[in-house]
Amino acid sequence: MSGDGNKVSFSEREALFYHETIRPGKIEIVASKPMATQRDLSLAYSPGVAAPVEAIAKDPAKAAIYTARSNLVAVISNGTAILGMGNLGALASKPVMEGKAVLFKRFADVDSMDIELATEDPEAFINAVALMEPTFGGINLEDIKAPECFIIEQALRERMKIPVMHDDQHGTAIIAAAGLINACHLTGRKMDEVKVVVNGAGASAIACTSLIKSLGVRHDNVVMCDSKGVIYIGRDNVDQFKSAHAAHTDARTLEEAIEGADVFLGLSVKGALTQPMVKKMAPKPIIFAMANPDPEITPPEARAVRPDAIIATGRSDYPNQVNNVLGFPFIFRGALDVQATAINEEMKIAAAEAIAALARERVPEEVAAAYGKNQQFGTEYIIPAPFDPRLIERVSSAVAKAAMDSGVAQSPIKDFDAYRHALKVRLNPTTSVLSQVFEELKRNPKRVVFAEAEDEVVLRAAIQFRDFGYGTPVLVGRTQAVLDKLVELGIEDPESYEIQNSATSIYVPEMVDYLYKRLQRRGYMERDVRRMVNQERNIFASLLVALGHGDAMISGVTRPFAQTMREVQMVIDPKQGQVPFGIHLMIGKDYTVFLADTTINERPSAAELAHIAKETAAVARRLGHEPRVAFLSFSTFGNPSGKWLEPIREAVAILDAEKPGFEYEGEVAPDAALNPKVMANYPFSRLSQPANVLIMPGLQSANVSAKLLRELGGNATIGPMLIGMEKPVQIAPMTSIAPDLLQLAVLAAAGVVG
């Protein structure tokens, strides 16, 4: 269950393009200290490093203070069991290990380096990894075949005084155990009474079996099967790892073992569990069909014969996904934070119980909104959503405490309330909410019109939109030109894409009639309207959305924003009583700033500034932030004075009268809105913390600021996002690349902005 498990079909060319574009691979090293001056370099290297070197030599524990070791994990493989693809070698495993490093950073802010070792000799592998102990705070073993993985992990745990975990074993085990705890809770079962059949005897299956026994499942109540049948006491040709779980039983096949079983844990192959077998299970059977990428039995197949079953799989397109990303980032986070010498059984149990307990709690509104209304504890929600922002706080703190209680923590946490708060604010909530938005769109796919489909960048975004399961891209362009470009991009079935060509579309008469009724009193003849429909792609695309043939629209790559906006407004109006405007999101590691209006209103009035502030604050809330609004100016509370301050002051007065339910202040210069030291000079300011919603006084300053930050800031930028139109329309910058377009298309289709 290391991967998503959800089968997503995309072209090989697109996958390769993703890994090569921007810069090769998925990770880079970024300095965490200033490196601009000679003094910086002297402190970073020679002679400045002498002081920490001497301090660490005297006291090795100081390495946690003066180096990155205490937040650095190695992701190590020899490529002998790559994501279900088998033994493809160490070098071929590198994309997977880089991906694992990305997940560590994304979910738990753990720095990670991938290491691929070109050996299948367990002893050579063990020696190589053990020698790296001074470098890393933890070791994540990955994609190593059984039984060597057992030998390697055990030897390294004995030799190294840092956490070592083979995630393919224990990650899956921890999440499955959490699900089993909750499934037993729902069905009124006790752990020491359930009868379990485990199908599969590889690394994950053996780890799952060991962990559920640690949680109370009795050894005598577990039957394990491999490809040759039941592993029973006395069976020949069974290695020591399987024999530890050999059962006293007369059953010799899975079909015989499954009769009357309460639980099926499948870590084997597609189709291993049949409907007749499911019928033989006990009432309210618990079925964890975790084969990757296709389960032993699908939930619809199982439920067809046993509607009372609780079912989990490794796939995200079914409820109750057993996904390792719920565990390993937070387990290592907690272990690193107390400088644990190991990840022991107590820490794994603590992680499983914390994950299970989280699923039983009320789901936060932002998670429920992203995943659907039914995401509350029950038969289809026994495992938390992978992007639940509470995971880092709950699981990491539980693991850290278990490390302390079990005696493996070298740096115990003194104030757990402070630690939980530090975990909670460690990651930017925007990333979590955006991930939830993407997942929800998979559950409710939409039709998005890509207005410039002859452009390669646009077409790549459209291909990814379909490949990743977000919905149907409606491609606007000349039919043959789009088909040729699809072939050029490696699409094997270009005819399967919907192409809308104004020269041949059946919707043109309807479009002409609709648009002529809109424009006939604005000086346009019917022939003018027909020409626009036939020749202007943005007008044609906008009409597709206006007439309900698409749910949202993305454009802007081939024409300036202002021109595209004029063409869109020929067809689609602003929402009643609203002013359209644009927002840029500037996303850092642990913060997001919303900047508005950056695209449309050259000199907003006081009422427009107030409206923009309220609508931007609403977007901030939808993306997981409590808005703190600052109306920016060259002046801070009248110093210096100037003629453009009155609209800002009037906008603040409007909010004073309306009491909008969020913090706001103005007029303030950027440093008085963002720098705590400068903010301290104004104790009367209504901002409790630095602002995260910045309302600009005019388009010139807003657009210049947004583009400067995008080019020089080095942080992720989303936008501009168009707000306030009757239909979801997004106009991307002409410099956009495919991921930018995809992100805007998803946000528009999901209704987060617009």
Short mmCIF file of C-alpha atoms in Angstrom, two decimals, residues 120-554:
data_model
loop_
_atom_site.label_atom_id
_atom_site.label_comp_id
_atom_site.label_asym_id
_atom_site.label_seq_id
_atom_site.Cartn_x
_atom_site.Cartn_y
_atom_site.Cartn_z
CA GLU A 120 21.46 -7.93 -3.54
CA ASP A 121 23.79 -9.28 -0.87
CA PRO A 122 22.08 -8.66 2.48
CA GLU A 123 25.38 -8.46 4.35
CA ALA A 124 26.82 -5.88 1.94
CA PHE A 125 23.58 -3.89 2.15
CA ILE A 126 23.61 -4.00 5.96
CA ASN A 127 27.23 -2.88 6.18
CA ALA A 128 26.70 0.00 3.76
CA VAL A 129 23.68 1.35 5.62
CA ALA A 130 25.16 0.88 9.08
CA LEU A 131 28.18 2.98 8.13
CA MET A 132 25.88 5.93 7.39
CA GLU A 133 24.56 6.26 10.94
CA PRO A 134 26.43 9.55 11.61
CA THR A 135 24.64 11.15 8.64
CA PHE A 136 20.98 10.41 9.32
CA GLY A 137 18.46 10.63 12.12
CA GLY A 138 16.45 7.72 10.72
CA ILE A 139 16.44 5.01 8.04
CA ASN A 140 13.38 4.19 5.89
CA LEU A 141 13.92 0.93 4.01
CA GLU A 142 11.84 0.55 0.87
CA ASP A 143 11.11 -1.92 -1.96
CA ILE A 144 13.38 -4.75 -0.75
CA LYS A 145 12.18 -8.27 -1.46
CA ALA A 146 11.40 -10.88 1.17
CA PRO A 147 12.92 -12.68 2.97
CA GLU A 148 16.03 -10.46 2.68
CA CYS A 149 14.05 -7.46 3.97
CA PHE A 150 13.50 -9.21 7.31
CA ILE A 151 17.17 -10.05 7.69
CA ILE A 152 18.28 -6.54 6.71
CA GLU A 153 15.87 -4.70 8.98
CA GLN A 154 16.58 -6.87 11.99
CA ALA A 155 20.35 -6.56 11.60
CA LEU A 156 20.20 -2.79 11.17
CA ARG A 157 17.91 -2.36 14.17
CA GLU A 158 20.45 -4.27 16.25
CA ARG A 159 23.48 -2.37 14.95
CA MET A 160 22.14 1.19 14.67
CA LYS A 161 21.02 3.53 17.44
CA ILE A 162 18.59 5.45 15.23
CA PRO A 163 15.07 4.55 14.04
CA VAL A 164 15.03 1.93 11.26
CA MET A 165 11.78 0.88 9.60
CA HIS A 166 10.95 -1.09 6.48
CA ASP A 167 7.82 0.78 5.47
CA ASP A 168 6.54 -1.91 3.10
CA GLN A 169 6.16 -4.10 6.19
CA HIS A 170 5.22 -1.85 9.05
CA GLY A 171 3.57 1.07 7.26
CA THR A 172 0.88 -1.16 5.81
CA ALA A 173 0.59 -3.06 9.08
CA ILE A 174 -0.01 0.09 11.13
CA ILE A 175 -2.75 1.45 8.87
CA ALA A 176 -4.42 -1.95 8.54
CA ALA A 177 -4.29 -2.41 12.31
CA ALA A 178 -5.95 0.99 12.79
CA GLY A 179 -8.72 -0.04 10.43
CA LEU A 180 -9.15 -3.37 12.19
CA ILE A 181 -9.47 -1.66 15.59
CA ASN A 182 -12.34 0.43 14.25
CA ALA A 183 -13.99 -2.40 12.32
CA CYS A 184 -14.07 -4.47 15.51
CA HIS A 185 -15.46 -1.45 17.37
CA LEU A 186 -18.33 -1.11 14.86
CA THR A 187 -19.15 -4.82 14.83
CA GLY A 188 -18.94 -5.30 18.60
CA ARG A 189 -15.99 -7.68 18.43
CA LYS A 190 -13.07 -7.97 20.84
CA MET A 191 -9.54 -8.32 19.52
CA ASP A 192 -8.84 -11.46 21.53
CA GLU A 193 -11.90 -13.18 20.07
CA VAL A 194 -11.72 -12.47 16.34
CA LYS A 195 -10.76 -15.24 13.94
CA VAL A 196 -8.46 -13.95 11.20
CA VAL A 197 -7.36 -15.37 7.86
CA VAL A 198 -4.30 -13.73 6.30
CA ASN A 199 -3.81 -14.41 2.60
CA GLY A 200 -0.23 -13.68 1.61
CA ALA A 201 3.01 -14.34 3.44
CA GLY A 202 5.30 -11.60 2.20
CA ALA A 203 6.79 -8.70 4.12
CA SER A 204 3.53 -6.76 4.56
CA ALA A 205 1.46 -9.83 5.47
CA ILE A 206 3.89 -11.02 8.12
CA ALA A 207 4.19 -7.51 9.60
CA CYS A 208 0.39 -7.12 9.66
CA THR A 209 0.02 -10.46 11.40
CA SER A 210 2.66 -9.66 13.99
CA LEU A 211 1.16 -6.27 14.79
CA ILE A 212 -2.45 -7.43 15.19
CA LYS A 213 -1.17 -10.13 17.55
CA SER A 214 0.56 -7.39 19.56
CA LEU A 215 -2.81 -5.62 19.68
CA GLY A 216 -4.47 -8.66 21.26
CA VAL A 217 -5.44 -11.04 18.45
CA ARG A 218 -4.65 -14.57 19.69
CA HIS A 219 -2.04 -16.58 17.81
CA ASP A 220 -4.36 -19.59 17.73
CA ASN A 221 -7.06 -17.50 16.01
CA VAL A 222 -4.91 -16.60 13.00
CA VAL A 223 -4.46 -18.73 9.88
CA MET A 224 -1.95 -17.53 7.29
CA CYS A 225 -1.95 -18.73 3.68
CA ASP A 226 0.68 -18.39 0.98
CA SER A 227 0.56 -19.38 -2.69
CA LYS A 228 0.75 -23.07 -1.69
CA GLY A 229 -2.08 -22.95 0.83
CA VAL A 230 -2.36 -22.80 4.60
CA ILE A 231 0.84 -22.47 6.62
CA TYR A 232 0.26 -25.14 9.26
CA ILE A 233 2.51 -26.64 11.88
CA GLY A 234 4.58 -29.40 10.31
CA ARG A 235 4.39 -28.12 6.72
CA ASP A 236 7.61 -28.60 4.76
CA ASN A 237 9.61 -25.85 3.03
CA VAL A 238 8.47 -22.99 5.27
CA ASP A 239 11.10 -20.42 6.27
CA GLN A 240 11.52 -19.13 9.81
CA PHE A 241 9.49 -15.97 9.16
CA LYS A 242 6.43 -17.87 7.95
CA SER A 243 6.78 -20.67 10.48
CA ALA A 244 6.45 -18.13 13.31
CA HIS A 245 2.79 -17.86 12.25
CA ALA A 246 2.10 -21.52 11.48
CA ALA A 247 -1.33 -22.58 12.76
CA HIS A 248 -2.81 -25.63 14.49
CA THR A 249 -5.51 -26.34 11.87
CA ASP A 250 -6.88 -29.02 9.60
CA ALA A 251 -7.57 -26.45 6.88
CA ARG A 252 -5.25 -26.72 3.89
CA THR A 253 -6.68 -24.17 1.46
CA LEU A 254 -7.89 -20.59 1.70
CA GLU A 255 -11.40 -21.77 0.88
CA GLU A 256 -11.34 -24.13 3.88
CA ALA A 257 -9.70 -21.59 6.21
CA ILE A 258 -12.14 -18.77 5.43
CA GLU A 259 -15.20 -20.65 6.70
CA GLY A 260 -16.54 -18.84 9.78
CA ALA A 261 -13.71 -16.30 9.78
CA ASP A 262 -14.43 -12.83 11.17
CA VAL A 263 -11.59 -11.10 9.31
CA PHE A 264 -9.85 -11.50 5.96
CA LEU A 265 -6.53 -9.68 5.54
CA GLY A 266 -5.44 -9.92 1.92
CA LEU A 267 -1.94 -8.98 0.85
CA SER A 268 -1.72 -11.27 -2.13
CA VAL A 269 -3.14 -11.09 -5.66
CA LYS A 270 -6.19 -9.93 -7.57
CA GLY A 271 -9.18 -12.27 -7.35
CA ALA A 272 -7.81 -14.45 -4.54
CA LEU A 273 -11.02 -14.02 -2.53
CA THR A 274 -14.17 -15.17 -4.31
CA GLN A 275 -17.82 -14.44 -3.63
CA PRO A 276 -18.53 -18.03 -2.50
CA MET A 277 -15.70 -17.66 0.05
CA VAL A 278 -17.13 -14.39 1.33
CA LYS A 279 -20.51 -16.08 1.83
CA LYS A 280 -18.83 -18.54 4.21
CA MET A 281 -17.50 -15.85 6.53
CA ALA A 282 -19.05 -14.94 9.89
CA PRO A 283 -21.81 -12.30 10.19
CA LYS A 284 -20.63 -8.74 9.57
CA PRO A 285 -17.38 -9.91 8.02
CA ILE A 286 -14.35 -7.61 7.97
CA ILE A 287 -12.57 -7.76 4.61
CA PHE A 288 -9.28 -5.97 4.00
CA ALA A 289 -8.47 -6.71 0.34
CA MET A 290 -5.15 -4.89 0.07
CA ALA A 291 -3.50 -6.39 -3.01
CA ASN A 292 -1.94 -3.63 -5.12
CA PRO A 293 -3.07 -2.34 -7.56
CA ASP A 294 -6.11 -4.65 -7.80
CA PRO A 295 -7.69 -6.04 -4.61
CA GLU A 296 -8.40 -9.69 -3.87
CA ILE A 297 -12.07 -8.80 -4.26
CA THR A 298 -13.63 -5.44 -5.06
CA PRO A 299 -16.06 -3.84 -2.58
CA PRO A 300 -19.01 -4.10 -5.01
CA GLU A 301 -18.30 -7.82 -5.54
CA ALA A 302 -18.05 -8.49 -1.81
CA ARG A 303 -21.07 -6.39 -0.92
CA ALA A 304 -23.18 -8.12 -3.58
CA VAL A 305 -23.11 -11.32 -1.51
CA ARG A 306 -22.54 -9.81 1.95
CA PRO A 307 -24.15 -6.37 2.32
CA ASP A 308 -23.18 -6.42 6.01
CA ALA A 309 -19.43 -6.48 5.26
CA ILE A 310 -16.93 -3.79 6.24
CA ILE A 311 -14.43 -3.52 3.41
CA ALA A 312 -11.09 -1.79 2.98
CA THR A 313 -8.68 -1.79 0.03
CA GLY A 314 -5.48 -0.09 -1.02
CA ARG A 315 -7.29 2.07 -3.56
CA SER A 316 -8.40 5.67 -3.25
CA ASP A 317 -11.48 5.16 -5.45
CA TYR A 318 -13.11 3.02 -2.74
CA PRO A 319 -13.85 3.95 0.89
CA ASN A 320 -11.41 2.92 3.63
CA GLN A 321 -8.10 3.21 1.78
CA VAL A 322 -5.15 1.54 3.51
CA ASN A 323 -2.52 4.08 2.51
CA ASN A 324 0.97 4.15 4.03
CA VAL A 325 1.10 7.92 3.79
CA LEU A 326 -1.19 7.97 6.85
CA GLY A 327 1.67 6.52 8.86
CA PHE A 328 5.32 6.69 7.92
CA PRO A 329 5.78 10.50 7.72
CA PHE A 330 4.26 11.03 11.16
CA ILE A 331 5.92 8.00 12.75
CA PHE A 332 9.35 9.28 11.75
CA ARG A 333 8.34 12.83 12.74
CA GLY A 334 7.60 11.72 16.28
CA ALA A 335 10.65 9.45 16.47
CA LEU A 336 12.99 12.19 15.23
CA ASP A 337 11.58 14.81 17.59
CA VAL A 338 12.56 12.77 20.65
CA GLN A 339 15.74 11.42 19.00
CA ALA A 340 14.51 7.86 19.43
CA THR A 341 17.04 5.05 19.11
CA ALA A 342 14.48 2.77 17.46
CA ILE A 343 10.93 2.42 16.19
CA ASN A 344 9.67 -0.29 18.49
CA GLU A 345 6.44 -2.23 18.85
CA GLU A 346 5.05 0.23 21.38
CA MET A 347 5.50 3.12 18.94
CA LYS A 348 3.80 1.21 16.13
CA ILE A 349 0.86 0.32 18.38
CA ALA A 350 0.61 3.96 19.48
CA ALA A 351 0.51 5.06 15.84
CA ALA A 352 -2.22 2.53 14.98
CA GLU A 353 -4.33 3.52 17.97
CA ALA A 354 -3.93 7.25 17.25
CA ILE A 355 -4.99 6.78 13.62
CA ALA A 356 -7.97 4.69 14.70
CA ALA A 357 -9.01 7.23 17.33
CA LEU A 358 -8.80 10.07 14.81
CA ALA A 359 -11.25 8.29 12.50
CA ARG A 360 -13.75 8.06 15.35
CA GLU A 361 -13.68 11.81 15.94
CA ARG A 362 -15.90 14.32 14.19
CA VAL A 363 -14.40 15.17 10.80
CA PRO A 364 -13.42 18.86 10.47
CA GLU A 365 -15.58 20.91 8.13
CA GLU A 366 -12.79 21.52 5.63
CA VAL A 367 -12.09 17.77 5.35
CA ALA A 368 -15.78 16.87 5.14
CA ALA A 369 -16.32 19.49 2.46
CA ALA A 370 -13.47 18.16 0.38
CA TYR A 371 -14.30 14.47 0.76
CA GLY A 372 -18.09 14.56 0.81
CA LYS A 373 -20.85 14.78 3.37
CA ASN A 374 -20.68 11.16 4.53
CA GLN A 375 -17.13 11.25 5.85
CA GLN A 376 -18.04 10.45 9.44
CA PHE A 377 -17.11 7.38 11.45
CA GLY A 378 -18.95 4.35 10.16
CA THR A 379 -18.59 1.31 7.94
CA GLU A 380 -17.28 3.41 5.04
CA TYR A 381 -15.03 5.60 7.17
CA ILE A 382 -12.90 3.48 9.52
CA ILE A 383 -9.60 5.00 8.37
CA PRO A 384 -8.97 8.78 8.26
CA ALA A 385 -8.63 10.59 4.95
CA PRO A 386 -4.98 10.74 3.81
CA PHE A 387 -5.00 14.55 3.74
CA ASP A 388 -6.56 15.07 7.16
CA PRO A 389 -4.47 17.96 8.59
CA ARG A 390 -4.79 16.56 12.12
CA LEU A 391 -2.63 13.51 11.38
CA ILE A 392 0.71 15.19 12.00
CA GLU A 393 -0.39 16.41 15.41
CA ARG A 394 -2.12 13.24 16.63
CA VAL A 395 0.10 10.49 15.27
CA SER A 396 3.47 12.18 15.76
CA SER A 397 2.73 13.12 19.36
CA ALA A 398 1.45 9.60 20.13
CA VAL A 399 4.61 8.07 18.68
CA ALA A 400 6.84 10.50 20.56
CA LYS A 401 5.10 9.73 23.85
CA ALA A 402 5.34 5.97 23.25
CA ALA A 403 9.07 6.36 22.57
CA MET A 404 9.45 8.18 25.87
CA ASP A 405 7.34 5.66 27.80
CA SER A 406 9.24 2.71 26.33
CA GLY A 407 12.64 4.18 27.11
CA VAL A 408 14.03 4.78 23.60
CA ALA A 409 13.75 8.60 23.60
CA GLN A 410 17.05 10.43 24.06
CA SER A 411 15.48 13.90 24.09
CA PRO A 412 12.11 13.68 25.89
CA ILE A 413 9.48 16.34 25.25
CA LYS A 414 8.80 18.45 28.34
CA ASP A 415 5.65 20.28 27.24
CA PHE A 416 3.35 18.17 25.09
CA ASP A 417 0.80 20.94 24.64
CA ALA A 418 3.50 23.15 23.14
CA TYR A 419 4.75 20.24 21.03
CA ARG A 420 1.29 19.51 19.63
CA HIS A 421 0.85 23.17 18.76
CA ALA A 422 4.24 23.23 17.02
CA LEU A 423 3.22 20.18 14.98
CA LYS A 424 -0.12 21.71 14.10
CA VAL A 425 1.43 24.88 12.63
CA ARG A 426 4.43 23.16 11.06
CA LEU A 427 2.80 22.71 7.68
CA ASN A 428 0.91 25.11 5.50
CA PRO A 429 -2.82 24.24 5.64
CA THR A 430 -3.24 25.35 2.03
CA THR A 431 -1.40 22.28 0.77
CA SER A 432 -3.65 19.97 2.75
CA VAL A 433 -6.87 21.64 1.62
CA LEU A 434 -5.75 21.74 -2.02
CA SER A 435 -4.99 18.03 -1.84
CA GLN A 436 -8.48 17.41 -0.48
CA VAL A 437 -9.96 19.48 -3.32
CA PHE A 438 -8.16 17.36 -5.90
CA GLU A 439 -9.36 14.15 -4.25
CA GLU A 440 -12.97 15.33 -4.07
CA LEU A 441 -12.97 16.25 -7.76
CA LYS A 442 -12.04 12.64 -8.52
CA ARG A 443 -15.23 11.64 -6.73
CA ASN A 444 -17.31 14.25 -8.57
CA PRO A 445 -15.60 14.74 -11.94
CA LYS A 446 -16.54 17.73 -14.10
CA ARG A 447 -16.35 18.88 -17.70
CA VAL A 448 -13.77 21.63 -18.16
CA VAL A 449 -13.42 23.55 -21.42
CA PHE A 450 -9.82 24.13 -22.48
CA ALA A 451 -10.16 27.07 -24.87
CA GLU A 452 -6.69 26.90 -26.46
CA ALA A 453 -6.29 23.19 -27.07
CA GLU A 454 -3.97 23.56 -30.05
CA ASP A 455 -1.30 24.87 -27.68
CA GLU A 456 0.98 22.10 -26.34
CA VAL A 457 1.07 23.43 -22.77
CA VAL A 458 -2.73 23.61 -22.65
CA LEU A 459 -3.09 20.18 -24.17
CA ARG A 460 -0.71 18.65 -21.63
CA ALA A 461 -2.82 20.12 -18.83
CA ALA A 462 -5.99 18.74 -20.44
CA ILE A 463 -4.44 15.29 -20.81
CA GLN A 464 -3.44 15.30 -17.14
CA PHE A 465 -6.91 16.50 -16.14
CA ARG A 466 -8.41 13.38 -17.73
CA ASP A 467 -5.60 10.98 -16.80
CA PHE A 468 -5.75 11.85 -13.12
CA GLY A 469 -9.50 11.30 -13.02
CA TYR A 470 -10.69 14.88 -12.52
CA GLY A 471 -13.19 14.74 -15.34
CA THR A 472 -13.60 15.31 -19.06
CA PRO A 473 -11.52 17.93 -20.87
CA VAL A 474 -13.46 19.61 -23.67
CA LEU A 475 -10.82 20.64 -26.23
CA VAL A 476 -11.53 23.74 -28.32
CA GLY A 477 -9.64 23.97 -31.60
CA ARG A 478 -9.39 22.78 -35.18
CA THR A 479 -10.14 19.08 -35.09
CA GLN A 480 -7.21 17.78 -37.11
CA ALA A 481 -4.73 20.14 -35.48
CA VAL A 482 -5.74 18.95 -32.02
CA LEU A 483 -5.68 15.29 -33.06
CA ASP A 484 -2.21 15.68 -34.56
CA LYS A 485 -0.95 17.32 -31.39
CA LEU A 486 -2.44 14.54 -29.24
CA VAL A 487 -0.60 11.96 -31.34
CA GLU A 488 2.58 13.99 -31.06
CA LEU A 489 2.21 13.91 -27.27
CA GLY A 490 2.00 10.13 -27.28
CA ILE A 491 -1.76 9.64 -26.89
CA GLU A 492 -2.69 6.26 -28.33
CA ASP A 493 -6.44 6.96 -28.62
CA PRO A 494 -6.75 10.63 -29.61
CA GLU A 495 -10.25 10.07 -30.98
CA SER A 496 -11.45 9.35 -27.44
CA TYR A 497 -11.00 13.03 -26.57
CA GLU A 498 -13.92 15.41 -27.03
CA ILE A 499 -12.97 18.15 -29.50
CA GLN A 500 -15.24 21.13 -30.10
CA ASN A 501 -14.54 22.89 -33.41
CA SER A 502 -16.62 25.99 -34.14
CA ALA A 503 -16.57 25.08 -37.85
CA THR A 504 -18.39 21.79 -37.22
CA SER A 505 -20.00 22.02 -33.76
CA ILE A 506 -23.69 21.20 -33.52
CA TYR A 507 -23.98 23.86 -30.83
CA VAL A 508 -23.22 26.83 -33.14
CA PRO A 509 -26.87 27.72 -34.01
CA GLU A 510 -27.78 27.68 -30.32
CA MET A 511 -24.70 29.80 -29.54
CA VAL A 512 -25.47 32.39 -32.21
CA ASP A 513 -29.04 32.74 -31.00
CA TYR A 514 -27.95 33.08 -27.36
CA LEU A 515 -25.21 35.62 -28.04
CA TYR A 516 -27.26 37.70 -30.49
CA LYS A 517 -29.97 38.15 -27.86
CA ARG A 518 -27.27 39.42 -25.46
CA LEU A 519 -25.59 41.79 -27.91
CA GLN A 520 -28.29 42.99 -30.30
CA ARG A 521 -28.81 46.19 -28.33
CA ARG A 522 -25.08 46.84 -28.11
CA GLY A 523 -24.58 47.57 -31.79
CA TYR A 524 -23.94 44.00 -33.03
CA MET A 525 -25.62 42.52 -36.10
CA GLU A 526 -26.37 38.79 -36.28
CA ARG A 527 -23.60 38.35 -38.87
CA ASP A 528 -21.14 39.94 -36.40
CA VAL A 529 -22.20 37.50 -33.73
CA ARG A 530 -21.90 34.53 -36.09
CA ARG A 531 -18.38 35.65 -37.06
CA MET A 532 -17.36 35.93 -33.40
CA VAL A 533 -18.71 32.49 -32.58
CA ASN A 534 -16.89 30.96 -35.55
CA GLN A 535 -13.59 32.80 -35.16
CA GLU A 536 -13.04 33.74 -31.50
CA ARG A 537 -12.08 30.69 -29.45
CA ASN A 538 -12.67 32.39 -26.09
CA ILE A 539 -16.18 33.42 -27.11
CA PHE A 540 -16.92 29.93 -28.44
CA ALA A 541 -15.50 28.33 -25.27
CA SER A 542 -17.40 30.72 -23.00
CA LEU A 543 -20.62 29.85 -24.81
CA LEU A 544 -20.03 26.14 -24.18
CA VAL A 545 -19.97 26.91 -20.47
CA ALA A 546 -22.82 29.42 -20.55
CA LEU A 547 -25.07 26.91 -22.32
CA GLY A 548 -24.23 24.07 -19.94
CA HIS A 549 -21.99 22.02 -22.22
CA GLY A 550 -19.10 22.51 -19.81
CA ASP A 551 -18.85 23.11 -16.06
CA ALA A 552 -15.85 25.44 -16.13
CA MET A 553 -13.37 27.04 -18.53
CA ILE A 554 -9.63 27.71 -18.63
#
